[in-house]
Amino acid sequence: EIIMPFSSFRELNAAKEKNGETLFANPRNAAAGTLKLLSADEVERRALDCYLYHFIGQVPGIDTHWKALEMASQWGFSVSDHRRLCQNTDQIMDFLDYWDQARADLPIATDGVVIKVNSFSLQRTLGMTAKSPQWATAYKIKAEQAVTRLLSVVFQVGRTGAVTPVANLEPVLLSGTTVKRASLHNADQIALHDIRPGDMVYIEKGGEIIPKVIGVDLPSRPQNTLPFQYITHCPECGTLLEREPGEAKHFCPNRWECPPQIKGRIEHFMSRKAMNILGGEALVEQLYSKNIIKDPADL
DNA sequence: AGACCACATTTGTGCTCATG
DNA sequence: CATGAGCACAAATGTGGTCT
């Protein structure tokens, strides 16, 4: 894991301020940006660090995660000092409770604790899913929250015709970013929280990244407002929306003439360099026959 | 039939790079 | 100089299976 410690972040921003440059918003994105820099000198100047968390391959005598980290540390890799070998769930809970507060004193930003099975042979027994191991789980510290005003709700139409309501919010600072928009997912989510334009809403960021509306501050609601009326027609092409019974999302059925659907599909297929897979060619043919694309350059 | 699982898709912000 | 692509991240939803 590559890290920009708070100390590096502060020093870099101090230098930027002195030069009248725009400041980095948060260490996380600054670190991510640094990794894309082409200048090795500039990367060095950013003073990143990195922690080793996992050990690939086998070394005789190293049969637990704990021993692997000790070994890596002896070899000179940076390893987080803040780990504990727990014998039972009570000890795990104590460790989590401790870091809920203590993380404020760490030199880097954290959002939680990873709990792992120590024994490699037990790890092998438990195995992996496609994405993540079955022998490890993450405990996430409660996300930071903010309150702001819901200015309006707009509707986006995706490449599949799915309609997604998105909240336009009074910009508010939340864990290092300015939040202006957040997905409301579907009509049920809006009805569940009884979200109305003009409301003061609670927002938080899942995993410190994705903003999410979690509720309404009812006492501050303006007088004489009505429950939110979900749209019945596509905001892009005016077609009557469809919603299957029991399904969450509304769909615009106008596959071939609704602009964002066409644009979305082209972008999707192009980005996957898969115009020639099933559907790709048919799509282009349809676009030509309907005069939606007059010139190949439109693609 | 319903529970459960894996996996794709969609959503927003800040960053850097390439393009025009 | 402005614009857009692509990336990191999480979680809900949707889809297509398998298991009980």
Coordinates of C-alpha atoms (C1' of nucleotides) in Angstrom, one line a residue:
Chain A
E1 CA 0.0 0.0 0.0
I2 CA 1.4 3.3 -1.1
I3 CA 0.9 6.2 1.3
M4 CA 1.3 9.9 1.5
P5 CA 1.9 10.7 5.2
F6 CA 0.2 13.8 6.6
S7 CA 3.7 15.3 7.1
S8 CA 4.5 15.0 3.4
F9 CA 1.1 16.3 2.5
R10 CA 1.4 19.4 4.8
E11 CA 4.9 20.2 3.5
L12 CA 3.9 19.9 -0.2
N13 CA 0.9 22.1 0.4
A14 CA 3.0 24.6 2.3
A15 CA 5.4 24.8 -0.7
K16 CA 2.4 25.1 -3.1
E17 CA 0.9 27.9 -1.1
K18 CA 4.2 29.8 -1.1
N19 CA 4.3 29.5 -4.9
G20 CA 0.7 30.6 -5.2
E21 CA -0.3 27.2 -6.7
T22 CA -3.6 25.4 -6.0
L23 CA -3.4 23.1 -3.0
F24 CA -3.9 19.3 -2.9
A25 CA -7.4 18.5 -1.5
N26 CA -6.4 15.4 0.4
P27 CA -3.5 13.0 0.8
R28 CA -5.3 10.1 -0.8
N29 CA -5.8 11.7 -4.2
A30 CA -2.5 13.4 -4.1
A31 CA -0.8 10.0 -3.6
A32 CA -2.8 8.5 -6.5
G33 CA -1.8 11.4 -8.7
T34 CA 1.8 11.1 -7.8
L35 CA 1.9 7.5 -9.0
K36 CA 0.9 8.8 -12.5
L37 CA 3.7 11.4 -12.7
L38 CA 6.2 10.8 -15.4
S39 CA 9.0 12.7 -13.6
A40 CA 10.9 10.4 -11.2
D41 CA 12.4 13.5 -9.6
E42 CA 9.0 15.0 -8.9
V43 CA 7.8 11.6 -7.5
E44 CA 10.8 11.6 -5.1
R45 CA 10.0 15.1 -4.0
R46 CA 6.5 14.0 -3.0
A47 CA 8.0 11.8 -0.2
L48 CA 5.6 8.8 -0.4
D49 CA 6.0 5.8 1.8
C50 CA 4.7 2.3 1.4
Y51 CA 3.6 -0.5 3.8
L52 CA 3.9 -4.1 3.0
Y53 CA 0.8 -6.0 4.1
H54 CA 0.9 -9.4 2.3
F55 CA 3.6 -11.9 1.5
I56 CA 3.5 -13.8 -1.8
G57 CA 5.4 -17.1 -2.2
Q58 CA 6.9 -19.4 0.4
V59 CA 9.9 -19.2 2.7
P60 CA 10.9 -22.2 4.8
G61 CA 9.8 -21.8 8.4
I62 CA 7.4 -19.0 7.6
D63 CA 3.9 -20.6 8.1
T64 CA 1.9 -17.7 9.6
H65 CA 1.0 -14.1 8.5
W66 CA 2.6 -12.8 11.7
K67 CA 6.0 -14.4 11.0
A68 CA 5.8 -13.2 7.4
L69 CA 5.5 -9.6 8.5
E70 CA 8.3 -10.0 11.0
M71 CA 10.5 -11.4 8.2
A72 CA 9.6 -8.7 5.8
S73 CA 10.4 -6.1 8.4
Q74 CA 13.8 -7.7 9.0
W75 CA 14.5 -7.6 5.3
G76 CA 14.0 -3.8 5.5
F77 CA 10.5 -3.4 4.2
S78 CA 8.2 -0.9 5.9
V79 CA 5.5 -2.7 7.8
S80 CA 2.8 -1.2 10.0
D81 CA 3.9 -1.5 13.6
H82 CA 0.2 -1.5 14.7
R83 CA -0.7 -5.1 14.6
R84 CA -1.8 -7.5 17.3
L85 CA -2.0 -11.3 17.5
C86 CA -5.4 -12.1 19.0
Q87 CA -6.4 -15.4 20.5
N88 CA -10.2 -14.8 20.6
T89 CA -12.9 -12.4 19.5
D90 CA -12.8 -10.4 22.8
Q91 CA -9.2 -9.5 22.0
I92 CA -10.2 -8.5 18.5
M93 CA -13.0 -6.3 19.8
D94 CA -10.6 -4.6 22.3
F95 CA -8.2 -3.9 19.4
L96 CA -11.0 -2.3 17.3
D97 CA -12.3 -0.2 20.2
Y98 CA -8.8 1.0 20.9
W99 CA -8.1 2.2 17.3
D100 CA -11.5 3.9 17.0
Q101 CA -9.9 6.7 19.0
A102 CA -6.2 6.0 18.6
R103 CA -6.2 6.3 14.8
A104 CA -6.4 10.1 15.2
D105 CA -2.8 10.0 16.4
L106 CA -1.5 8.0 13.4
P107 CA 0.8 9.7 10.8
I108 CA -1.4 8.5 8.0
A109 CA -5.2 8.4 7.2
T110 CA -7.0 5.2 7.9
D111 CA -10.5 4.0 7.5
G112 CA -10.4 0.8 9.5
V113 CA -8.7 -2.4 10.6
V114 CA -8.2 -5.7 8.7
I115 CA -8.7 -8.9 10.6
K116 CA -6.9 -11.9 9.2
V117 CA -6.5 -15.6 9.9
N118 CA -2.9 -16.1 11.0
S119 CA -2.1 -19.6 9.9
F120 CA -1.3 -20.1 6.2
S121 CA -2.6 -23.6 6.2
L122 CA -6.0 -22.4 7.6
Q123 CA -5.9 -19.6 5.0
R124 CA -5.6 -22.2 2.3
T125 CA -8.5 -24.2 3.8
L126 CA -10.7 -21.2 3.7
G127 CA -9.7 -20.2 0.2
M128 CA -10.5 -17.2 -2.0
T129 CA -13.5 -15.7 -3.8
A130 CA -12.9 -14.1 -7.2
K131 CA -12.2 -10.8 -5.6
S132 CA -11.1 -11.3 -2.0
P133 CA -9.9 -13.9 0.4
Q134 CA -12.3 -15.8 2.7
W135 CA -9.7 -15.6 5.5
A136 CA -9.7 -11.8 6.0
T137 CA -12.3 -9.2 6.6
A138 CA -12.2 -5.4 7.0
Y139 CA -13.6 -3.5 9.9
K140 CA -14.5 0.0 8.8
I141 CA -14.6 2.9 11.2
K142 CA -17.9 4.8 11.1
A143 CA -18.0 7.2 8.2
E144 CA -17.9 11.0 8.7
Q145 CA -21.2 12.7 8.2
A146 CA -22.4 16.1 7.1
V147 CA -25.6 18.0 6.7
T148 CA -26.4 20.0 3.6
R149 CA -29.4 21.2 1.5
L150 CA -30.8 19.2 -1.3
L151 CA -31.1 21.8 -4.1
S152 CA -32.7 19.6 -6.7
V153 CA -33.0 16.1 -8.1
V154 CA -32.0 15.4 -11.7
F155 CA -32.4 12.2 -13.7
Q156 CA -29.6 10.4 -15.7
V157 CA -30.3 7.9 -18.4
G158 CA -27.6 5.2 -18.7
R159 CA -26.6 3.1 -21.7
T160 CA -29.0 0.4 -20.7
G161 CA -31.9 2.8 -20.4
A162 CA -31.8 2.7 -16.6
V163 CA -32.9 5.9 -15.0
T164 CA -31.0 7.1 -12.0
P165 CA -32.0 10.0 -9.8
V166 CA -29.0 12.1 -8.7
A167 CA -29.1 14.7 -5.9
N168 CA -27.7 18.2 -6.5
L169 CA -26.5 19.4 -3.1
E170 CA -25.3 22.6 -1.6
P171 CA -21.6 22.0 -1.8
V172 CA -20.2 20.8 1.5
L173 CA -16.8 19.7 2.7
L174 CA -16.7 16.0 3.8
S175 CA -13.6 14.0 4.7
G176 CA -11.3 16.0 2.3
T177 CA -13.6 16.4 -0.7
T178 CA -16.4 18.8 -1.7
V179 CA -19.6 16.9 -2.2
K180 CA -22.0 18.4 -4.7
R181 CA -23.9 15.4 -6.1
A182 CA -24.9 12.0 -4.8
S183 CA -26.8 9.1 -6.3
L184 CA -30.3 8.4 -5.0
H185 CA -30.3 5.1 -6.8
N186 CA -34.1 4.7 -7.5
A187 CA -37.6 5.7 -6.6
D188 CA -37.8 3.4 -3.6
Q189 CA -34.8 5.0 -2.0
I190 CA -36.4 8.4 -2.3
A191 CA -39.7 7.2 -0.9
L192 CA -38.0 5.3 1.9
H193 CA -36.4 8.4 3.3
D194 CA -39.2 10.7 2.1
I195 CA -36.5 12.9 0.4
R196 CA -37.8 16.2 -0.9
P197 CA -36.0 19.1 -2.7
G198 CA -35.3 21.8 -0.2
D199 CA -34.7 19.4 2.7
M200 CA -31.6 19.4 4.8
V201 CA -30.1 15.9 4.2
Y202 CA -27.5 13.8 6.0
I203 CA -24.7 12.6 3.8
E204 CA -21.8 10.3 4.4
K205 CA -19.1 8.7 2.2
G206 CA -19.0 5.0 1.8
G207 CA -15.4 4.0 2.2
E208 CA -14.5 7.7 2.4
I209 CA -15.0 8.0 -1.3
I210 CA -18.6 7.7 -2.6
P211 CA -21.1 10.1 -1.2
K212 CA -24.4 8.8 -0.1
V213 CA -27.6 10.4 1.2
I214 CA -28.6 8.6 4.3
G215 CA -31.5 10.6 5.7
V216 CA -33.5 13.8 6.0
D217 CA -33.5 16.3 8.9
L218 CA -37.3 16.4 9.3
P219 CA -37.5 19.2 11.9
S220 CA -35.9 21.7 9.5
R221 CA -38.2 20.8 6.5
P222 CA -39.8 23.8 5.0
Q223 CA -43.6 24.1 5.4
N224 CA -46.1 23.0 2.8
T225 CA -43.9 20.6 0.8
L226 CA -45.3 17.5 -0.8
P227 CA -43.8 14.0 -1.2
F228 CA -41.4 13.8 -4.2
Q229 CA -43.1 12.8 -7.4
Y230 CA -41.0 10.5 -9.5
I231 CA -40.9 11.2 -13.2
T232 CA -43.1 9.3 -15.5
H233 CA -41.4 10.2 -18.8
C234 CA -37.8 10.0 -19.9
P235 CA -36.1 13.4 -19.3
E236 CA -34.0 13.0 -22.5
C237 CA -36.5 11.8 -25.1
G238 CA -40.0 12.1 -23.5
T239 CA -40.8 8.4 -23.8
L240 CA -43.1 6.8 -21.1
L241 CA -40.9 5.1 -18.6
E242 CA -41.3 1.4 -17.7
R243 CA -40.8 -0.4 -14.4
E244 CA -41.2 -4.1 -14.0
P245 CA -43.2 -5.1 -10.9
G246 CA -40.8 -5.8 -8.0
E247 CA -37.8 -4.1 -9.7
A248 CA -36.1 -1.1 -8.3
K249 CA -35.2 0.9 -11.4
H250 CA -37.2 2.7 -14.0
F251 CA -36.2 2.2 -17.7
C252 CA -36.6 4.2 -20.8
P253 CA -37.5 1.7 -23.5
N254 CA -36.5 3.9 -26.4
R255 CA -33.3 2.0 -27.1
W256 CA -32.5 3.4 -30.6
E257 CA -33.5 7.1 -30.4
C258 CA -32.8 8.1 -26.8
P259 CA -29.5 10.1 -27.1
P260 CA -27.7 9.2 -23.8
Q261 CA -28.5 5.5 -24.4
I262 CA -26.8 5.5 -27.8
K263 CA -23.9 7.6 -26.6
G264 CA -23.5 5.4 -23.5
R265 CA -23.4 2.2 -25.6
I266 CA -20.9 3.6 -28.0
E267 CA -18.7 4.7 -25.2
H268 CA -19.0 1.4 -23.5
F269 CA -18.2 -0.7 -26.6
M270 CA -15.4 1.6 -27.7
S271 CA -13.8 1.7 -24.3
R272 CA -13.8 -2.1 -24.3
K273 CA -12.4 -2.1 -27.8
A274 CA -15.2 -4.5 -28.5
M275 CA -17.2 -3.0 -31.3
N276 CA -17.0 -6.3 -33.1
I277 CA -18.5 -8.5 -30.4
L278 CA -22.1 -9.6 -30.5
G279 CA -24.2 -6.5 -30.6
G280 CA -21.5 -4.0 -31.5
E281 CA -21.9 -4.3 -35.3
A282 CA -25.7 -4.4 -35.0
L283 CA -25.6 -1.3 -33.0
V284 CA -23.6 0.6 -35.6
E285 CA -25.9 -0.7 -38.4
Q286 CA -28.9 0.6 -36.5
L287 CA -27.3 3.9 -36.0
Y288 CA -26.6 4.3 -39.7
S289 CA -30.0 3.2 -40.8
K290 CA -31.7 5.6 -38.4
N291 CA -29.5 8.4 -39.5
I292 CA -28.2 8.9 -36.0
I293 CA -24.7 8.7 -37.3
K294 CA -24.2 10.3 -40.7
D295 CA -20.4 10.3 -40.7
P296 CA -18.1 7.6 -39.3
A297 CA -16.2 10.5 -37.7
D298 CA -19.2 10.9 -35.3
L299 CA -17.9 7.8 -33.6
Chain B
dA1 C1' -39.1 -22.0 -4.0
dG2 C1' -36.2 -19.4 -1.7
dA3 C1' -31.5 -18.7 -0.1
dC4 C1' -27.2 -17.8 -1.3
dC5 C1' -23.2 -16.5 -4.1
dA6 C1' -20.3 -14.4 -7.8
dC7 C1' -19.8 -10.9 -10.7
dA8 C1' -21.0 -6.7 -13.7
dT9 C1' -22.7 -2.2 -13.6
dT10 C1' -23.5 2.3 -11.8
dT11 C1' -22.7 6.2 -9.0
dG12 C1' -18.9 11.0 -7.6
dT13 C1' -14.4 13.4 -6.6
dG14 C1' -9.6 14.6 -7.2
dC15 C1' -5.7 13.7 -9.5
dT16 C1' -2.5 13.5 -13.9
dC17 C1' -1.8 13.0 -18.7
dA18 C1' -3.0 13.4 -23.6
dT19 C1' -5.4 15.9 -27.0
dG20 C1' -6.9 19.7 -29.6
Chain C
dC1 C1' -5.7 26.6 -21.7
dA2 C1' -9.8 23.7 -21.6
dT3 C1' -11.6 19.1 -21.9
dG4 C1' -12.0 14.4 -21.3
dA5 C1' -10.1 9.7 -20.2
dG6 C1' -8.9 6.7 -16.7
dC7 C1' -8.0 5.4 -12.0
dA8 C1' -8.7 4.6 -6.9
dC9 C1' -12.5 3.6 -3.7
dA10 C1' -17.6 1.2 -1.7
dA11 C1' -22.1 -0.3 -1.9
dA12 C1' -26.6 -1.0 -3.9
dT13 C1' -28.7 -3.1 -7.6
dG14 C1' -29.3 -6.4 -11.4
dT15 C1' -28.2 -10.8 -13.5
dG16 C1' -27.4 -15.5 -13.8
dG17 C1' -26.2 -19.2 -11.8
dT18 C1' -25.9 -23.2 -7.7
dC19 C1' -27.3 -25.1 -3.3
dT20 C1' -30.7 -26.5 0.4

